[in-house]
Amino acid sequence: MPLARFQFVADLVIAMIRHDKGIPKAFEPGGVEKKWYDFWLKQGYFTPVIDPNRKPFVIIMPPTNVTGELHLGHALTATLEDIMVRWHRMKGDPTLWLPGTDHAGIATQVVVEQQLAKKGQTKEEIGRENFTKLTWEWAHKSRADIRRQHQLLGASCDWTRERFTLDEGPSKAVRTAFVRLYDRGLVYRGERMINWCPRCQTALSDLEVEHKDIIGHLYYIRYPLSRREGFVTVATTRPETFLGDTAVAVNPEDERYKDLIGESVTLPIIGKEIPIMGDEAVDTSFGTGALKITPAHDPTDLEVAQRHNLPLANILNTDATMNENAGPYRGLERFACRERVLADLEDQGLLEKIEPYSHSVGHCCRCQTMIEPRVSLQWFVRTQPLAEAAIKVVREGRVTIMPEHFTKIYFDWMENIRDWCISRQLWWGHRIPVWYCQDCGKVTVSIGEPAACMHCGSKHIIQDPDVLDTWFSSALWTHSTLGWPENTDDLRCFYPGSVMETGYDILFFWVARMIMMGLEDTGEIPFHTVYLHGLIRDESGEKMSKLRGNVINPSEAIDRYGVDALRFALTIGSSPGNDVNVGTDKLQASRNFVNKLWNATRFILQSLDAERVESGAVERVSGRVLDSQRIEDQWIDSQLNRLIGNVTELMEDFQFGEAEQQIYDFVWSKFCDWYIEIAKVRIRTQLTPSPLPFLVNTLEKSLRLLHPSMPFITEELWQNLKESLPTKYEMPASIVVAPYPLADEKSFGPEAERAMDSAIEIIRSIRNVRAKHKVKPDRWIEAQVYAGELLSALITEANMIETLAKVRPLTILSRQERKPTKDKALVLVLTEAEVVVPLAGMIDRSAEEQRLLKEREEIKARISQLDARLRDDAFSSKAPAHVIEKEKQKLAVLEDTLNRLCQELSQLSSPSGDN
Ligand SMILES: [Zn+2]
Ligand SMILES: [Zn+2]
């Protein structure tokens, strides 16, 4: 790519031959978006060319659940990743963004079950095979939707490498990883207390349980002593579980119960005798201090039971109805049983009292059914050894988590990690690769389908009916998508990846497990940076929810505002880990920005046309682009290069939201509001040299800077601009593959910046005065400018000040030439100049005096502040010399301003100054 030619694009503006008639008046996003996306796909830009000499940039997209439509969170993920990917592609890195979808086990199964329920059917009625077929149909449709919606958003991912967690490759990776863990003793089957969802009929991991505060009751139940008079009272929130009690535990130090240890109680109704025993873990302050022990249905009780070798008594079926151990209550649903139990206890006078009690209760994160803790035979991953390795790579800085404060949360969680229950009693997912032998009873664990038991050779083997937790396949996503366990070209070239970008809410569900499994399977980290984005909230910072009615649907937002505006609204001002507020105002502002760019380009294209027509004008544009003596030209170029430098730094630092903010400010204010307005004056008055080289250069580079954030509008405008330039044959076919701009420090012009700042300040303050005094926009007013060092620079800008501030006659003189104002006049004391605006009959003298007095006070305050700072030893001893020097200069300027203000005040109050 001939980068050099870009910078001198405007050399050739002279030779310009332009045939089309500019762009339409208004931007219509829809058609433009489709046109360019199709073009990009056809050009194959999103498929990287493997270059062994260049380090690739790789993002594996978090696989989207095949459960339904995309929401704003998906749009945020897609936009942030696309920004990184497009930026790296423009920098010339081989860039891979691999898209994919997740079968999302329980979530998808629940969706399909709900659809069946609408037809009055259950999955059991249609059978496993038919149900799986139905779910596959749903998944195919859903995948197509997800692909379409990502393309709509402009996501520049490599669709030729798209993956689904249930594809053959990723499925083989799942079986391989399982078998390897099993062989290393890191996967085991055991009876453990797990979270059970009675509706979904499956085990859930701790992370799939949502805890909600519930206002319930604490029931006090009397258990009669078996061998003597009296009773022990226990307190519980789940009275029906007394049927599964196998002991009552008291603290051996508790005076109330000391002599009861070794005795026993008889459970009401079912008449079962259970011991009273001492256990130091019993909290004497809870309830009555006597604890009922239900080991099969409570994790803490299970621990107590294991310490004392107590039996387990399971009283529930898997659907939360009571089983044969519940005696007369067998067959009842758990809450119906509770009612009956309470009534019966009451009848027998064994219900002592009921107190209101608020406590936290686990619910299934998919169907919101109350969880039933349950001892059950499940498969687990022994996570501790995996976690140790995963902690190490973050501690050593090989994997960085952004924002940083999540690192501590990561360590806390990983250091206290519990074994991961990976079996699910579902039909949708990866079948567990374990076969049970019906003859010898041993298990065969195998990647492929075994023909016989590996222990006794029996053919009577049955595969485990369960599937794996959906997060098991997600944990392998970074390498299974690239072909692991096969040693493919993709795996060698693109693993480890670069950045894992996702929401902070799935740091543990997913990110931590990817680090563990990536290290376990490949011996290498899966990515070097974790970028966690925040949640999306509405304008006022409220969480978006259907209930509140503040949900923004991405498709609707795209229809109304266009994709670029949506992407910009989602990301401008955002930073890693912080929640993003989005509402109509932000969307509108982003659309306005798109329109501003459109109009600026339209003006520049029209001016290019006009230059061609007037051959004389073409002659004037000569020499190299960056070779102008004009202050505003040097200024815009300096500001542009400073912007490029800042943006590059911010992008490298993952501060995309701030980079966008700075580009926005530059384009909107400096380029459109100032430079283009000045250029218009120059073009209209045929002032030489023509500003076109700078207009073209600034626009072209701004479009490239913005391309990662706003891919469609920038491509549309860039292509139009390109068509108008004689260099078009040397420019790339698309902005997608044009180089990202580089800052040129040689373009920095502090002198031009100082002069322009002053000119802008003069124009702004005159405009303010006009507005304050309600001067009609088309009326010229008189003004005199008195300047010091900047006098000659300001004189060259006289034409511009005159037009933009609407002042005529305008006199620009040196400060020494200043004479006392005879007529009533407004005096504006600015940083580098004073402006005198005679406003005969318009000024309220005392108000003017008040204004000047106020300003004088402010300046005085700033002087004393600065003065104190300079006198402060701590500052003067520590600050570098150039900083101190700068502060001293500031002080000198302020003192000068104060002086001039005092003079103005004395003139205002002197009788000769006014009449
Ligand atoms: Zn459930
Ligand atoms: Zn066998």
Coordinates of C-alpha atoms in Angstrom, one line a residue, residues 157-439:
C157 CA -15.7 -12.1 11.2
D158 CA -14.5 -15.0 9.1
W159 CA -17.7 -16.9 8.2
T160 CA -15.7 -19.6 6.5
R161 CA -14.5 -20.7 9.9
E162 CA -17.8 -20.5 11.7
R163 CA -18.3 -23.2 14.4
F164 CA -21.1 -24.7 16.5
T165 CA -20.3 -26.4 19.8
L166 CA -22.1 -29.6 18.6
D167 CA -20.1 -29.7 15.3
E168 CA -18.0 -32.8 14.7
G169 CA -14.7 -31.0 15.5
P170 CA -15.7 -29.4 18.8
S171 CA -17.6 -32.6 19.8
K172 CA -14.5 -34.6 19.3
A173 CA -12.6 -32.1 21.4
V174 CA -15.1 -32.5 24.2
R175 CA -14.8 -36.3 24.2
T176 CA -11.0 -36.1 24.0
A177 CA -10.8 -33.6 26.9
F178 CA -13.1 -35.7 29.0
V179 CA -11.1 -38.9 28.4
R180 CA -7.8 -37.2 29.1
L181 CA -9.1 -35.7 32.4
Y182 CA -10.5 -39.1 33.4
D183 CA -7.2 -40.8 32.6
R184 CA -5.4 -38.2 34.8
G185 CA -7.8 -38.8 37.6
L186 CA -9.3 -35.3 37.2
V187 CA -12.8 -36.5 36.3
Y188 CA -14.6 -38.8 38.7
R189 CA -18.1 -40.0 39.4
G190 CA -19.4 -39.7 42.9
E191 CA -22.3 -39.2 45.2
R192 CA -22.4 -35.6 46.2
M193 CA -24.8 -33.0 47.3
I194 CA -25.8 -31.1 44.2
N195 CA -28.3 -28.5 43.2
W196 CA -31.3 -30.1 41.7
C197 CA -34.0 -28.4 39.5
P198 CA -37.1 -30.5 39.9
R199 CA -38.7 -29.0 36.8
C200 CA -35.7 -29.3 34.5
Q201 CA -34.9 -32.7 36.2
T202 CA -31.2 -32.0 36.2
A203 CA -28.3 -31.3 38.3
L204 CA -27.0 -27.7 38.2
S205 CA -23.6 -26.2 39.0
D206 CA -23.4 -23.6 41.8
L207 CA -23.1 -21.0 39.1
E208 CA -26.5 -21.9 37.6
V209 CA -28.3 -21.2 40.8
E210 CA -29.8 -17.7 41.4
H211 CA -30.2 -16.8 45.1
K212 CA -33.2 -14.8 45.9
D213 CA -34.2 -13.4 49.3
I214 CA -37.5 -14.9 50.3
I215 CA -39.7 -13.9 53.2
G216 CA -40.7 -17.3 54.6
H217 CA -41.3 -18.8 58.0
L218 CA -39.3 -20.5 60.7
Y219 CA -41.3 -23.4 62.1
Y220 CA -40.6 -24.7 65.6
I221 CA -41.3 -28.5 65.8
R222 CA -41.3 -30.6 69.0
Y223 CA -39.7 -34.0 68.8
P224 CA -40.8 -36.1 71.9
L225 CA -37.9 -37.8 73.8
S226 CA -38.0 -41.6 73.3
R227 CA -37.1 -42.8 76.8
R228 CA -38.2 -40.0 79.1
E229 CA -40.8 -37.3 79.4
G230 CA -40.3 -34.1 77.5
F231 CA -39.2 -33.0 74.0
V232 CA -36.6 -31.2 72.0
T233 CA -37.7 -28.4 69.8
V234 CA -36.0 -27.8 66.5
A235 CA -36.5 -24.9 64.1
T236 CA -36.6 -25.2 60.3
T237 CA -37.7 -23.4 57.2
R238 CA -38.6 -26.6 55.4
P239 CA -40.8 -28.6 57.9
E240 CA -41.5 -31.5 55.5
T241 CA -37.8 -32.4 55.6
F242 CA -38.2 -33.7 59.2
L243 CA -39.2 -37.0 57.4
G244 CA -35.6 -37.3 56.3
D245 CA -34.0 -36.5 59.6
T246 CA -31.4 -39.0 60.9
A247 CA -30.3 -37.1 64.0
V248 CA -30.6 -34.0 66.2
A249 CA -27.4 -32.2 66.8
V250 CA -26.6 -29.9 69.7
N251 CA -23.5 -28.1 70.7
P252 CA -21.7 -30.0 73.5
E253 CA -21.1 -26.7 75.3
D254 CA -24.8 -25.8 75.4
E255 CA -26.0 -26.1 79.0
R256 CA -29.6 -26.5 77.8
Y257 CA -28.9 -29.8 76.1
K258 CA -25.7 -31.2 77.7
D259 CA -27.4 -34.0 79.5
L260 CA -29.5 -35.0 76.5
I261 CA -26.5 -36.1 74.3
G262 CA -26.8 -39.9 73.9
E263 CA -30.6 -39.8 74.3
S264 CA -32.9 -40.1 71.3
V265 CA -36.1 -38.6 70.0
T266 CA -39.0 -40.2 68.1
L267 CA -40.0 -38.4 65.0
P268 CA -43.7 -37.5 65.0
I269 CA -46.1 -39.2 62.7
I270 CA -43.6 -41.8 61.2
G271 CA -42.4 -42.9 64.7
K272 CA -38.8 -43.2 63.7
E273 CA -36.2 -43.1 66.5
I274 CA -33.1 -40.9 65.9
P275 CA -30.2 -40.1 68.2
I276 CA -29.3 -36.7 69.8
M277 CA -25.6 -36.1 69.4
G278 CA -23.1 -33.4 70.1
D279 CA -21.3 -31.5 67.3
E280 CA -19.1 -28.5 67.9
A281 CA -20.2 -26.9 64.6
V282 CA -23.8 -26.3 65.9
D283 CA -24.6 -22.6 66.2
T284 CA -26.2 -22.2 69.6
S285 CA -27.8 -18.9 68.5
F286 CA -29.9 -20.3 65.6
G287 CA -33.5 -21.3 66.4
T288 CA -33.5 -23.3 69.6
G289 CA -29.9 -24.4 69.4
A290 CA -31.0 -28.0 68.6
L291 CA -30.4 -28.7 64.9
K292 CA -32.3 -31.3 62.9
I293 CA -30.0 -33.2 60.6
T294 CA -31.4 -34.0 57.1
P295 CA -28.2 -35.3 55.4
A296 CA -29.8 -36.2 52.1
H297 CA -31.3 -32.7 51.6
D298 CA -28.9 -30.1 53.0
P299 CA -25.2 -29.7 52.3
T300 CA -24.2 -28.7 55.9
D301 CA -26.2 -31.5 57.4
L302 CA -24.4 -33.9 55.0
E303 CA -21.1 -32.8 56.4
V304 CA -22.3 -33.4 60.0
A305 CA -23.6 -36.8 59.0
Q306 CA -20.3 -37.7 57.4
R307 CA -18.5 -36.8 60.5
H308 CA -20.7 -39.0 62.6
N309 CA -21.4 -41.8 60.1
L310 CA -25.1 -41.1 60.1
P311 CA -27.3 -42.8 57.5
L312 CA -28.9 -40.8 54.7
A313 CA -32.6 -40.8 54.2
N314 CA -33.8 -39.5 50.8
I315 CA -37.4 -38.5 50.9
L316 CA -37.9 -36.9 47.5
N317 CA -38.3 -38.2 44.0
T318 CA -36.5 -36.3 41.2
D319 CA -39.7 -34.3 40.5
A320 CA -39.9 -33.1 44.1
T321 CA -42.7 -35.3 45.0
M322 CA -42.4 -37.4 48.2
N323 CA -41.0 -40.9 47.9
E324 CA -41.6 -44.1 49.8
N325 CA -39.5 -42.9 52.8
A326 CA -42.1 -40.2 53.5
G327 CA -44.6 -42.7 54.9
P328 CA -48.2 -41.4 54.7
Y329 CA -47.1 -38.4 52.6
R330 CA -45.7 -40.5 49.7
G331 CA -46.7 -39.1 46.3
L332 CA -47.5 -35.6 47.5
E333 CA -45.8 -32.6 45.9
R334 CA -43.2 -31.0 48.2
F335 CA -45.3 -27.9 49.0
A336 CA -48.5 -29.8 49.4
C337 CA -46.7 -32.1 51.7
R338 CA -45.6 -29.1 53.8
E339 CA -49.2 -28.0 54.3
R340 CA -50.2 -31.5 55.4
V341 CA -47.2 -31.9 57.7
L342 CA -47.9 -28.6 59.4
A343 CA -51.6 -29.5 59.8
D344 CA -50.8 -32.9 61.3
L345 CA -48.2 -31.5 63.7
E346 CA -50.6 -28.9 64.8
D347 CA -53.2 -31.5 65.5
Q348 CA -50.8 -33.4 67.7
G349 CA -49.8 -30.3 69.5
L350 CA -46.2 -30.6 68.2
L351 CA -46.0 -27.3 66.3
E352 CA -44.7 -24.9 69.0
K353 CA -44.7 -21.6 67.0
I354 CA -44.2 -20.0 63.6
E355 CA -42.1 -16.9 63.1
P356 CA -41.6 -14.8 60.0
Y357 CA -38.1 -15.4 58.6
S358 CA -36.4 -14.0 55.6
H359 CA -33.7 -16.1 54.0
S360 CA -31.9 -16.7 50.7
V361 CA -33.2 -19.5 48.5
G362 CA -31.6 -21.0 45.4
H363 CA -33.6 -21.0 42.1
C364 CA -32.9 -22.5 38.8
C365 CA -31.4 -19.8 36.6
R366 CA -33.3 -21.1 33.5
C367 CA -36.8 -21.8 34.8
Q368 CA -36.8 -20.1 38.2
T369 CA -38.0 -23.2 40.0
M370 CA -36.9 -23.5 43.6
I371 CA -33.8 -25.7 43.9
E372 CA -33.8 -28.8 45.9
P373 CA -30.4 -29.8 47.3
R374 CA -30.0 -33.5 46.8
V375 CA -27.4 -36.2 47.1
S376 CA -26.9 -37.7 43.8
L377 CA -24.5 -39.7 41.7
Q378 CA -22.9 -37.3 39.2
W379 CA -19.7 -36.7 37.3
F380 CA -17.3 -34.1 38.6
V381 CA -14.1 -32.3 37.5
R382 CA -11.5 -32.1 40.2
T383 CA -10.8 -28.4 39.6
Q384 CA -8.2 -27.6 42.2
P385 CA -5.1 -28.7 40.2
L386 CA -6.5 -26.9 37.1
A387 CA -7.2 -23.8 39.1
E388 CA -3.6 -23.7 40.5
A389 CA -2.2 -23.5 37.0
A390 CA -4.8 -20.9 36.0
I391 CA -4.0 -18.7 39.0
K392 CA -0.3 -18.9 38.2
V393 CA -0.6 -17.5 34.6
V394 CA -2.6 -14.5 35.8
R395 CA -0.2 -13.9 38.7
E396 CA 2.7 -14.0 36.4
G397 CA 1.0 -11.5 34.1
R398 CA 0.9 -13.9 31.2
V399 CA -2.9 -13.3 31.1
T400 CA -4.1 -9.8 31.9
I401 CA -7.6 -9.1 33.0
M402 CA -9.1 -5.7 32.2
P403 CA -10.3 -3.9 34.2
E404 CA -7.7 -4.8 36.7
H405 CA -9.9 -5.0 39.8
F406 CA -11.4 -8.2 38.5
T407 CA -8.1 -9.9 39.0
K408 CA -8.6 -10.0 42.7
I409 CA -12.1 -11.4 42.3
Y410 CA -10.7 -14.0 40.0
F411 CA -8.1 -15.0 42.6
D412 CA -10.6 -15.2 45.4
W413 CA -12.8 -17.4 43.4
M414 CA -10.1 -19.7 42.0
E415 CA -8.5 -20.1 45.4
N416 CA -11.8 -21.3 46.9
I417 CA -12.9 -23.3 43.9
R418 CA -15.1 -26.4 44.4
D419 CA -15.3 -29.4 42.2
W420 CA -17.4 -28.8 39.1
C421 CA -20.5 -31.0 38.6
I422 CA -20.4 -31.6 34.8
S423 CA -23.2 -34.1 34.3
R424 CA -26.7 -32.9 33.4
Q425 CA -29.8 -35.0 33.1
L426 CA -30.7 -33.4 29.8
W427 CA -31.2 -34.6 26.3
W428 CA -29.6 -31.7 24.5
G429 CA -25.9 -31.7 24.5
H430 CA -22.7 -33.8 24.3
R431 CA -23.4 -37.3 25.6
I432 CA -20.9 -38.3 28.4
P433 CA -18.4 -40.7 26.7
V434 CA -18.8 -43.3 29.4
W435 CA -20.2 -46.8 29.0
Y436 CA -21.3 -49.1 31.9
C437 CA -20.8 -52.8 31.7
Q438 CA -23.8 -54.9 32.6
D439 CA -21.7 -57.9 33.3

